[in-house]
mmCIF file of C-alpha atoms in Angstrom:
data_model
loop_
_atom_site.group_PDB
_atom_site.id
_atom_site.type_symbol
_atom_site.label_atom_id
_atom_site.label_comp_id
_atom_site.label_asym_id
_atom_site.label_seq_id
_atom_site.Cartn_x
_atom_site.Cartn_y
_atom_site.Cartn_z
ATOM 1 C CA UNK E 1 0.225 -0.012 -0.300
ATOM 2 C CA UNK E 2 1.067 4.040 -0.537
ATOM 3 C CA UNK E 3 2.447 5.173 2.293
ATOM 4 C CA UNK E 4 3.888 8.767 3.796
ATOM 5 C CA UNK E 5 5.796 9.351 6.699
ATOM 6 C CA UNK E 6 7.175 11.225 8.875
ATOM 7 C CA UNK E 7 7.724 10.820 12.154
ATOM 8 C CA UNK E 8 4.906 11.760 14.808
ATOM 9 C CA UNK E 9 7.061 12.632 17.441
ATOM 10 C CA UNK E 10 7.720 15.923 18.004
ATOM 11 C CA UNK E 11 10.991 17.203 17.471
ATOM 12 C CA UNK E 12 12.500 19.149 19.694
ATOM 13 C CA UNK E 13 15.351 21.396 19.846
ATOM 14 C CA UNK E 14 17.594 24.137 21.194
ATOM 15 C CA UNK E 15 17.446 27.717 19.335
ATOM 16 C CA UNK E 16 20.432 28.578 16.868
ATOM 17 C CA UNK E 17 20.541 24.286 16.379
ATOM 18 C CA UNK E 18 19.600 23.092 12.285
ATOM 19 C CA UNK E 19 16.585 21.116 12.644
ATOM 20 C CA UNK E 20 16.042 17.266 10.057
ATOM 21 C CA UNK E 21 13.011 16.484 9.539
ATOM 22 C CA UNK E 22 12.356 13.320 7.278
ATOM 23 C CA UNK E 23 9.484 12.163 4.808
ATOM 24 C CA UNK E 24 9.561 8.810 3.353
ATOM 25 C CA UNK E 25 7.217 7.086 1.334
ATOM 26 C CA UNK E 26 6.158 3.436 -0.169
ATOM 27 C CA UNK E 27 4.774 2.848 -3.509
ATOM 28 C CA UNK E 28 4.787 6.409 -4.907
ATOM 29 C CA UNK E 29 7.416 7.457 -7.618
ATOM 30 C CA UNK E 30 6.409 11.042 -6.951
ATOM 31 C CA UNK E 31 7.993 14.097 -9.925
ATOM 32 C CA UNK E 32 7.537 16.690 -7.133
ATOM 33 C CA UNK E 33 8.578 16.451 -3.342
ATOM 34 C CA UNK E 34 6.567 19.433 -1.621
ATOM 35 C CA UNK E 35 7.192 21.002 2.153
ATOM 36 C CA UNK E 36 4.350 23.240 3.985
ATOM 37 C CA UNK E 37 4.197 25.060 7.445
ATOM 38 C CA UNK E 38 1.123 24.023 9.564
ATOM 39 C CA UNK E 39 0.406 26.339 12.590
ATOM 40 C CA UNK E 40 -2.672 25.989 14.879
ATOM 41 C CA UNK E 41 -5.488 26.770 13.243
ATOM 42 C CA UNK E 42 -3.992 27.480 9.901
ATOM 43 C CA UNK E 43 -3.669 26.741 6.555
ATOM 44 C CA UNK E 44 -0.662 24.953 5.821
ATOM 45 C CA UNK E 45 2.133 27.110 3.962
ATOM 46 C CA UNK E 46 3.590 26.580 0.897
ATOM 47 C CA UNK E 47 7.534 26.336 1.616
ATOM 48 C CA UNK E 48 9.334 24.576 -1.148
ATOM 49 C CA UNK E 49 9.049 22.349 -3.988
ATOM 50 C CA UNK E 50 12.385 20.040 -4.703
ATOM 51 C CA UNK E 51 11.989 17.862 -8.349
ATOM 52 C CA UNK E 52 12.853 14.364 -8.951
ATOM 53 C CA UNK E 53 15.848 15.268 -10.893
ATOM 54 C CA UNK E 54 16.881 17.399 -8.221
ATOM 55 C CA UNK E 55 18.786 16.909 -5.503
ATOM 56 C CA UNK E 56 18.997 20.064 -3.195
ATOM 57 C CA UNK E 57 17.316 22.965 -3.329
ATOM 58 C CA UNK E 58 17.791 25.870 -1.250
ATOM 59 C CA UNK E 59 16.006 29.144 -0.274
ATOM 60 C CA UNK E 60 17.328 31.058 2.723
ATOM 61 C CA UNK E 61 17.420 29.352 5.630
ATOM 62 C CA UNK E 62 16.474 26.574 4.640
ATOM 63 C CA UNK E 63 17.221 23.087 2.659
ATOM 64 C CA UNK E 64 15.549 20.633 1.113
ATOM 65 C CA UNK E 65 16.635 16.480 -0.057
ATOM 66 C CA UNK E 66 15.143 14.228 -2.357
ATOM 67 C CA UNK E 67 16.175 11.005 -2.452
ATOM 68 C CA UNK E 68 14.613 8.574 -5.027
ATOM 69 C CA UNK E 69 16.798 5.721 -4.280
ATOM 70 C CA UNK E 70 15.211 5.726 -1.041
ATOM 71 C CA UNK E 71 12.102 7.073 -1.095
ATOM 72 C CA UNK E 72 13.361 10.133 1.165
ATOM 73 C CA UNK E 73 13.324 14.488 1.547
ATOM 74 C CA UNK E 74 15.003 15.609 4.515
ATOM 75 C CA UNK E 75 14.048 19.227 4.976
ATOM 76 C CA UNK E 76 16.701 21.372 7.568
ATOM 77 C CA UNK E 77 15.891 24.463 9.277
ATOM 78 C CA UNK E 78 19.656 25.946 9.837
ATOM 79 C CA UNK E 79 19.946 28.526 12.815
ATOM 80 C CA UNK E 80 16.788 28.153 13.969
ATOM 81 C CA UNK E 81 14.415 30.502 15.730
ATOM 82 C CA UNK E 82 12.057 29.476 18.364
ATOM 83 C CA UNK E 83 9.900 31.839 15.871
ATOM 84 C CA UNK E 84 9.921 28.120 13.287
ATOM 85 C CA UNK E 85 7.941 26.686 15.481
ATOM 86 C CA UNK E 86 5.416 24.683 13.857
ATOM 87 C CA UNK E 87 4.073 21.731 12.499
ATOM 88 C CA UNK E 88 6.068 20.804 8.663
ATOM 89 C CA UNK E 89 4.353 18.828 6.179
ATOM 90 C CA UNK E 90 5.304 17.193 3.392
ATOM 91 C CA UNK E 91 3.678 16.046 0.255
ATOM 92 C CA UNK E 92 4.537 14.912 -2.551
ATOM 93 C CA UNK E 93 2.684 14.071 -6.224
ATOM 94 C CA UNK E 94 0.759 11.300 -7.423
ATOM 95 C CA UNK E 95 -0.125 11.890 -11.385
ATOM 96 C CA UNK E 96 -1.658 15.465 -10.498
ATOM 97 C CA UNK E 97 -2.584 15.147 -7.130
ATOM 98 C CA UNK E 98 -0.472 15.685 -4.269
ATOM 99 C CA UNK E 99 -0.614 13.315 -0.627
ATOM 100 C CA UNK E 100 0.365 14.797 2.432
ATOM 101 C CA UNK E 101 1.560 13.468 5.532
ATOM 102 C CA UNK E 102 0.794 13.870 8.844
ATOM 103 C CA UNK E 103 3.866 16.054 9.466
ATOM 104 C CA UNK E 104 5.820 16.758 12.777
ATOM 105 C CA UNK E 105 5.765 19.096 15.090
ATOM 106 C CA UNK E 106 9.251 21.181 15.332
ATOM 107 C CA UNK E 107 9.272 23.051 18.981
ATOM 108 C CA UNK E 108 12.302 25.283 18.567
ATOM 109 C CA UNK E 109 13.267 26.346 22.494
ATOM 110 C CA UNK E 110 14.917 29.975 23.207
ATOM 111 C CA UNK B 1 -6.213 41.265 0.836
ATOM 112 C CA UNK B 2 -7.608 37.053 1.733
ATOM 113 C CA UNK B 3 -5.622 35.445 -1.198
ATOM 114 C CA UNK B 4 -8.341 32.151 -0.967
ATOM 115 C CA UNK B 5 -11.008 32.920 1.777
ATOM 116 C CA UNK B 6 -13.757 30.141 3.251
ATOM 117 C CA UNK B 7 -16.561 30.896 5.159
ATOM 118 C CA UNK B 8 -17.429 30.250 7.201
ATOM 119 C CA UNK B 9 -14.025 29.825 9.612
ATOM 120 C CA UNK B 10 -16.644 27.582 12.052
ATOM 121 C CA UNK B 11 -19.778 25.418 11.104
ATOM 122 C CA UNK B 12 -21.609 23.080 13.561
ATOM 123 C CA UNK B 13 -24.335 21.665 12.817
ATOM 124 C CA UNK B 14 -26.719 18.629 13.440
ATOM 125 C CA UNK B 15 -26.870 15.125 11.838
ATOM 126 C CA UNK B 16 -28.712 14.907 8.894
ATOM 127 C CA UNK B 17 -28.622 18.499 7.754
ATOM 128 C CA UNK B 18 -27.298 19.896 4.806
ATOM 129 C CA UNK B 19 -23.915 22.592 4.564
ATOM 130 C CA UNK B 20 -22.582 24.838 2.424
ATOM 131 C CA UNK B 21 -18.752 26.064 2.179
ATOM 132 C CA UNK B 22 -17.960 28.387 -0.021
ATOM 133 C CA UNK B 23 -14.345 29.099 -1.531
ATOM 134 C CA UNK B 24 -13.076 32.066 -3.094
ATOM 135 C CA UNK B 25 -9.603 32.705 -4.496
ATOM 136 C CA UNK B 26 -7.519 37.076 -5.888
ATOM 137 C CA UNK B 27 -4.674 34.872 -7.054
ATOM 138 C CA UNK B 28 -6.147 34.235 -10.239
ATOM 139 C CA UNK B 29 -4.644 30.223 -9.798
ATOM 140 C CA UNK B 30 -7.110 28.025 -12.634
ATOM 141 C CA UNK B 31 -6.973 24.944 -10.344
ATOM 142 C CA UNK B 32 -8.932 24.878 -7.334
ATOM 143 C CA UNK B 33 -9.174 21.819 -4.459
ATOM 144 C CA UNK B 34 -10.600 20.967 -1.750
ATOM 145 C CA UNK B 35 -8.915 18.962 1.105
ATOM 146 C CA UNK B 36 -10.240 17.858 4.433
ATOM 147 C CA UNK B 37 -7.804 17.189 7.078
ATOM 148 C CA UNK B 38 -8.822 14.997 9.837
ATOM 149 C CA UNK B 39 -8.105 14.550 13.960
ATOM 150 C CA UNK B 40 -5.215 12.648 12.922
ATOM 151 C CA UNK B 41 -4.069 15.677 11.458
ATOM 152 C CA UNK B 42 -4.256 13.939 7.716
ATOM 153 C CA UNK B 43 -4.956 16.333 4.472
ATOM 154 C CA UNK B 44 -6.783 14.284 1.960
ATOM 155 C CA UNK B 45 -7.729 15.356 -1.185
ATOM 156 C CA UNK B 46 -11.112 15.466 -1.926
ATOM 157 C CA UNK B 47 -11.819 17.495 -4.679
ATOM 158 C CA UNK B 48 -10.160 19.383 -8.000
ATOM 159 C CA UNK B 49 -11.426 21.576 -10.289
ATOM 160 C CA UNK B 50 -9.360 23.076 -13.489
ATOM 161 C CA UNK B 51 -10.980 26.324 -15.210
ATOM 162 C CA UNK B 52 -14.533 24.908 -14.037
ATOM 163 C CA UNK B 53 -13.854 21.432 -14.793
ATOM 164 C CA UNK B 54 -13.879 18.348 -12.272
ATOM 165 C CA UNK B 55 -10.492 17.010 -12.985
ATOM 166 C CA UNK B 56 -9.830 14.829 -10.068
ATOM 167 C CA UNK B 57 -12.769 13.549 -7.470
ATOM 168 C CA UNK B 58 -11.234 10.519 -5.008
ATOM 169 C CA UNK B 59 -13.698 7.783 -3.566
ATOM 170 C CA UNK B 60 -15.941 10.391 -1.326
ATOM 171 C CA UNK B 61 -19.535 9.764 -0.212
ATOM 172 C CA UNK B 62 -21.513 11.867 -2.798
ATOM 173 C CA UNK B 63 -23.357 13.230 -0.225
ATOM 174 C CA UNK B 64 -20.204 16.048 -0.804
ATOM 175 C CA UNK B 65 -21.273 17.502 -3.661
ATOM 176 C CA UNK B 66 -17.855 19.941 -5.568
ATOM 177 C CA UNK B 67 -19.711 23.299 -7.202
ATOM 178 C CA UNK B 68 -17.161 25.825 -9.179
ATOM 179 C CA UNK B 69 -19.267 28.742 -10.475
ATOM 180 C CA UNK B 70 -16.558 30.681 -12.465
ATOM 181 C CA UNK B 71 -12.552 29.478 -11.964
ATOM 182 C CA UNK B 72 -12.404 31.922 -8.459
ATOM 183 C CA UNK B 73 -14.935 29.848 -6.713
ATOM 184 C CA UNK B 74 -14.555 26.542 -5.638
ATOM 185 C CA UNK B 75 -18.205 25.687 -3.662
ATOM 186 C CA UNK B 76 -18.141 22.686 -0.883
ATOM 187 C CA UNK B 77 -22.512 21.478 -0.876
ATOM 188 C CA UNK B 78 -22.173 18.352 2.529
ATOM 189 C CA UNK B 79 -26.169 16.884 2.340
ATOM 190 C CA UNK B 80 -27.023 14.672 5.070
ATOM 191 C CA UNK B 81 -24.324 14.744 7.442
ATOM 192 C CA UNK B 82 -22.967 12.159 10.131
ATOM 193 C CA UNK B 83 -20.601 12.310 12.872
ATOM 194 C CA UNK B 84 -17.891 11.204 10.676
ATOM 195 C CA UNK B 85 -18.067 14.436 8.591
ATOM 196 C CA UNK B 86 -16.339 16.237 11.694
ATOM 197 C CA UNK B 87 -13.304 17.256 10.234
ATOM 198 C CA UNK B 88 -11.356 20.683 9.033
ATOM 199 C CA UNK B 89 -12.104 21.415 5.420
ATOM 200 C CA UNK B 90 -9.235 23.409 3.381
ATOM 201 C CA UNK B 91 -10.139 25.678 -0.323
ATOM 202 C CA UNK B 92 -6.670 25.604 -1.549
ATOM 203 C CA UNK B 93 -5.920 26.655 -5.222
ATOM 204 C CA UNK B 94 -2.280 26.755 -7.690
ATOM 205 C CA UNK B 95 -1.599 27.661 -10.858
ATOM 206 C CA UNK B 96 -1.334 24.825 -13.325
ATOM 207 C CA UNK B 97 -2.714 21.244 -11.904
ATOM 208 C CA UNK B 98 0.901 20.580 -11.566
ATOM 209 C CA UNK B 99 0.960 22.492 -8.651
ATOM 210 C CA UNK B 100 4.355 23.671 -9.893
ATOM 211 C CA UNK B 101 4.508 26.620 -7.164
ATOM 212 C CA UNK B 102 2.817 24.805 -4.793
ATOM 213 C CA UNK B 103 -0.639 25.209 -2.894
ATOM 214 C CA UNK B 104 -1.954 28.117 -1.220
ATOM 215 C CA UNK B 105 -4.537 27.170 0.993
ATOM 216 C CA UNK B 106 -7.578 28.985 2.641
ATOM 217 C CA UNK B 107 -7.186 29.080 6.542
ATOM 218 C CA UNK B 108 -9.997 26.029 6.938
ATOM 219 C CA UNK B 109 -13.017 25.319 8.260
ATOM 220 C CA UNK B 110 -13.838 23.257 10.945
ATOM 221 C CA UNK B 111 -17.085 21.363 10.913
ATOM 222 C CA UNK B 112 -18.378 19.377 13.889
ATOM 223 C CA UNK B 113 -21.221 17.419 13.256
ATOM 224 C CA UNK B 114 -23.276 16.607 16.955
#
């Protein structure tokens, strides 16, 4: 069966450290993978998209990698700040439909 | 200037009632979606419209009927509401069905069926 797995346990890190979130998938062959941020009571906000032929994408303090062999994407936030605390969702496409993981909650402590 | 706006934000209703949720986007996007987020936070696609044409219809009970009067609006009507319909419903839009620039989501409608 098809699965998208993100760590359901919250990730707690200290301000200034790098946060690394994982998205693993099974039985998908996505051409794109996206990452979103969701704050409580709000809709997800698009952060980054990475294509299957791209190994890495960066935007300011964010970095995403996409390994189609491992079927995994890693999402990094460098120099993390308390304002980065939120739930982060990965989404991958399957014939123009995007399927979302359940997200990982990130807590950045001052 | 809200990019994707949905109303109402909260909806509490009794089982068996019929209700509608409205969505409008002012981004000029050509594709709009309804997603359902359950209590475990999974976002599941329900429907997608591209230029008023239905292009995605996931396995959703036919009590749910979307309607797109124009490409800036996508409404969701739900008949005979059931307890299991309680969830947060998100409207989203994108430029192109491939969503190469990501989705823009509304802030959600929390539906509670009692």
